[in-house]
Amino acid sequence: GAVNSAPFDGFAAGELRFNGINSNKVEYNYTENGQSYKNWYWRISYSFEASPNVPLVFNNVPVVKRGWDYVWQLVERKENTTTGQLDCAVRQLNVERVYPEFDFALLGLPLPE
């Protein structure tokens, strides 16, 4: 799998994941000038999955989690001196790329209009 590095077919960069290609060999018979022939062609389908980009805010700083990225956080627990209970505070927000990027326009696929 790879993720789109640029907008593609109405999806923003990072929202589409390329799953792969399926192919089938299609055979057919035809007649030309009274002679029967057998021929074939490849029928190919491409598979994609979509996941939207999500805007996040950490310490008043906007962060974009692209659709197929992974987000995890480092949490610190401290005892609240007033209540005596443990409070949680996010100390670090991590956004990691899981899939390599690829410009899907290079696939040369005809797109619907």
PDB file of C-alpha atoms in Angstrom:
ATOM      1  CA  GLY A   1       0.000   0.000   0.000  1.00  0.00           C
ATOM      2  CA  ALA A   2       0.912   3.604  -0.555  1.00  0.00           C
ATOM      3  CA  VAL A   3      -0.795   6.913   0.247  1.00  0.00           C
ATOM      4  CA  ASN A   4      -1.464   9.699  -2.257  1.00  0.00           C
ATOM      5  CA  SER A   5       1.156  12.430  -2.005  1.00  0.00           C
ATOM      6  CA  ALA A   6      -1.003  14.983  -3.858  1.00  0.00           C
ATOM      7  CA  PRO A   7      -4.741  15.536  -4.351  1.00  0.00           C
ATOM      8  CA  PHE A   8      -6.256  12.728  -6.453  1.00  0.00           C
ATOM      9  CA  ASP A   9      -9.810  12.178  -7.704  1.00  0.00           C
ATOM     10  CA  GLY A  10     -11.276  14.659  -5.208  1.00  0.00           C
ATOM     11  CA  PHE A  11      -9.329  13.371  -2.192  1.00  0.00           C
ATOM     12  CA  ALA A  12      -6.719  15.458  -0.361  1.00  0.00           C
ATOM     13  CA  ALA A  13      -3.137  14.279   0.007  1.00  0.00           C
ATOM     14  CA  GLY A  14      -2.910  11.507   2.594  1.00  0.00           C
ATOM     15  CA  GLU A  15      -6.566  10.407   2.368  1.00  0.00           C
ATOM     16  CA  LEU A  16      -6.313   7.593  -0.218  1.00  0.00           C
ATOM     17  CA  ARG A  17      -4.478   4.323   0.218  1.00  0.00           C
ATOM     18  CA  PHE A  18      -3.675   2.212  -2.838  1.00  0.00           C
ATOM     19  CA  ASN A  19      -4.467  -1.440  -2.102  1.00  0.00           C
ATOM     20  CA  GLY A  20      -3.381  -3.001  -5.370  1.00  0.00           C
ATOM     21  CA  ILE A  21      -4.438  -4.312  -8.747  1.00  0.00           C
ATOM     22  CA  ASN A  22      -6.593  -7.266  -9.756  1.00  0.00           C
ATOM     23  CA  SER A  23      -6.354  -8.635 -13.262  1.00  0.00           C
ATOM     24  CA  ASN A  24      -8.341 -11.170 -15.256  1.00  0.00           C
ATOM     25  CA  LYS A  25      -7.584 -12.532 -18.675  1.00  0.00           C
ATOM     26  CA  VAL A  26     -10.702 -12.278 -20.865  1.00  0.00           C
ATOM     27  CA  GLU A  27     -10.841 -14.494 -23.947  1.00  0.00           C
ATOM     28  CA  TYR A  28     -13.255 -14.017 -26.822  1.00  0.00           C
ATOM     29  CA  ASN A  29     -13.915 -15.408 -30.296  1.00  0.00           C
ATOM     30  CA  TYR A  30     -14.576 -13.376 -33.412  1.00  0.00           C
ATOM     31  CA  THR A  31     -14.998 -13.974 -37.118  1.00  0.00           C
ATOM     32  CA  GLU A  32     -13.362 -11.961 -39.828  1.00  0.00           C
ATOM     33  CA  ASN A  33     -13.681 -12.684 -43.567  1.00  0.00           C
ATOM     34  CA  GLY A  34     -15.284 -16.035 -42.792  1.00  0.00           C
ATOM     35  CA  GLN A  35     -12.334 -17.088 -40.598  1.00  0.00           C
ATOM     36  CA  SER A  36     -12.775 -17.738 -36.827  1.00  0.00           C
ATOM     37  CA  TYR A  37     -10.197 -16.279 -34.460  1.00  0.00           C
ATOM     38  CA  LYS A  38      -9.590 -16.395 -30.749  1.00  0.00           C
ATOM     39  CA  ASN A  39      -8.170 -13.372 -28.924  1.00  0.00           C
ATOM     40  CA  TRP A  40      -7.802 -12.068 -25.384  1.00  0.00           C
ATOM     41  CA  TYR A  41      -7.206  -8.933 -23.306  1.00  0.00           C
ATOM     42  CA  TRP A  42      -6.513  -8.048 -19.680  1.00  0.00           C
ATOM     43  CA  ARG A  43      -9.304  -6.576 -17.547  1.00  0.00           C
ATOM     44  CA  ILE A  44      -7.613  -4.669 -14.715  1.00  0.00           C
ATOM     45  CA  SER A  45      -9.198  -3.075 -11.653  1.00  0.00           C
ATOM     46  CA  TYR A  46      -7.490  -0.833  -9.117  1.00  0.00           C
ATOM     47  CA  SER A  47      -8.428  -0.852  -5.443  1.00  0.00           C
ATOM     48  CA  PHE A  48      -8.308   2.157  -3.085  1.00  0.00           C
ATOM     49  CA  GLU A  49      -9.489   2.896   0.461  1.00  0.00           C
ATOM     50  CA  ALA A  50     -10.234   6.346   1.855  1.00  0.00           C
ATOM     51  CA  SER A  51      -9.763   7.785   5.344  1.00  0.00           C
ATOM     52  CA  PRO A  52     -10.303  11.514   5.967  1.00  0.00           C
ATOM     53  CA  ASN A  53      -7.637  13.883   7.250  1.00  0.00           C
ATOM     54  CA  VAL A  54      -8.398  15.037  10.809  1.00  0.00           C
ATOM     55  CA  PRO A  55      -7.436  18.416  12.297  1.00  0.00           C
ATOM     56  CA  LEU A  56      -6.128  18.198  15.882  1.00  0.00           C
ATOM     57  CA  VAL A  57      -5.025  20.842  18.378  1.00  0.00           C
ATOM     58  CA  PHE A  58      -2.182  20.226  20.826  1.00  0.00           C
ATOM     59  CA  ASN A  59      -1.027  23.005  23.193  1.00  0.00           C
ATOM     60  CA  ASN A  60      -2.978  25.505  21.058  1.00  0.00           C
ATOM     61  CA  VAL A  61      -1.033  24.443  17.961  1.00  0.00           C
ATOM     62  CA  PRO A  62      -3.027  23.029  15.002  1.00  0.00           C
ATOM     63  CA  VAL A  63      -1.785  19.620  13.861  1.00  0.00           C
ATOM     64  CA  VAL A  64      -3.110  17.663  10.882  1.00  0.00           C
ATOM     65  CA  LYS A  65      -3.390  13.910  11.190  1.00  0.00           C
ATOM     66  CA  ARG A  66      -3.501  12.724   7.604  1.00  0.00           C
ATOM     67  CA  GLY A  67      -5.954   9.927   6.886  1.00  0.00           C
ATOM     68  CA  TRP A  68      -3.621   6.920   7.078  1.00  0.00           C
ATOM     69  CA  ASP A  69      -1.149   8.306   9.619  1.00  0.00           C
ATOM     70  CA  TYR A  70      -1.017   6.926  13.167  1.00  0.00           C
ATOM     71  CA  VAL A  71      -1.423   9.167  16.221  1.00  0.00           C
ATOM     72  CA  TRP A  72      -0.278   8.338  19.714  1.00  0.00           C
ATOM     73  CA  GLN A  73       0.326  10.385  22.811  1.00  0.00           C
ATOM     74  CA  LEU A  74       2.615  10.356  25.804  1.00  0.00           C
ATOM     75  CA  VAL A  75       0.656  10.934  29.007  1.00  0.00           C
ATOM     76  CA  GLU A  76       2.040  12.027  32.357  1.00  0.00           C
ATOM     77  CA  ARG A  77       0.177  11.247  35.556  1.00  0.00           C
ATOM     78  CA  LYS A  78       0.562  13.504  38.555  1.00  0.00           C
ATOM     79  CA  GLU A  79      -1.093  13.563  41.903  1.00  0.00           C
ATOM     80  CA  ASN A  80      -3.439  16.514  42.301  1.00  0.00           C
ATOM     81  CA  THR A  81      -2.358  18.204  45.543  1.00  0.00           C
ATOM     82  CA  THR A  82      -5.897  19.467  46.177  1.00  0.00           C
ATOM     83  CA  THR A  83      -7.900  16.278  45.589  1.00  0.00           C
ATOM     84  CA  GLY A  84      -5.202  13.654  46.095  1.00  0.00           C
ATOM     85  CA  GLN A  85      -6.273  11.899  42.874  1.00  0.00           C
ATOM     86  CA  LEU A  86      -4.160  11.168  39.810  1.00  0.00           C
ATOM     87  CA  ASP A  87      -4.600  13.634  36.955  1.00  0.00           C
ATOM     88  CA  CYS A  88      -3.533  12.885  33.387  1.00  0.00           C
ATOM     89  CA  ALA A  89      -1.872  15.413  31.115  1.00  0.00           C
ATOM     90  CA  VAL A  90      -0.820  14.849  27.519  1.00  0.00           C
ATOM     91  CA  ARG A  91       2.857  15.790  27.299  1.00  0.00           C
ATOM     92  CA  GLN A  92       3.578  14.761  23.725  1.00  0.00           C
ATOM     93  CA  LEU A  93       1.470  14.125  20.622  1.00  0.00           C
ATOM     94  CA  ASN A  94       3.036  12.006  17.893  1.00  0.00           C
ATOM     95  CA  VAL A  95       1.834  11.709  14.294  1.00  0.00           C
ATOM     96  CA  GLU A  96       3.635   8.992  12.363  1.00  0.00           C
ATOM     97  CA  ARG A  97       3.511   8.061   8.697  1.00  0.00           C
ATOM     98  CA  VAL A  98       2.617   4.400   8.232  1.00  0.00           C
ATOM     99  CA  TYR A  99       2.597   4.050   4.440  1.00  0.00           C
ATOM    100  CA  PRO A 100       4.989   5.488   1.851  1.00  0.00           C
ATOM    101  CA  GLU A 101       3.732   8.341  -0.333  1.00  0.00           C
ATOM    102  CA  PHE A 102       3.204   8.081  -4.089  1.00  0.00           C
ATOM    103  CA  ASP A 103       1.772  10.444  -6.704  1.00  0.00           C
ATOM    104  CA  PHE A 104      -1.277   8.490  -7.902  1.00  0.00           C
ATOM    105  CA  ALA A 105      -1.467  10.683 -11.021  1.00  0.00           C
ATOM    106  CA  LEU A 106       1.524   8.669 -12.289  1.00  0.00           C
ATOM    107  CA  LEU A 107      -0.722   5.580 -12.500  1.00  0.00           C
ATOM    108  CA  GLY A 108      -2.292   7.133 -15.616  1.00  0.00           C
ATOM    109  CA  LEU A 109      -5.824   6.077 -14.656  1.00  0.00           C
ATOM    110  CA  PRO A 110      -8.805   7.583 -16.448  1.00  0.00           C
ATOM    111  CA  LEU A 111     -10.884   9.382 -13.822  1.00  0.00           C
ATOM    112  CA  PRO A 112     -14.633  10.009 -13.916  1.00  0.00           C
ATOM    113  CA  GLU A 113     -15.623  13.532 -14.870  1.00  0.00           C
TER     114      GLU A 113
END
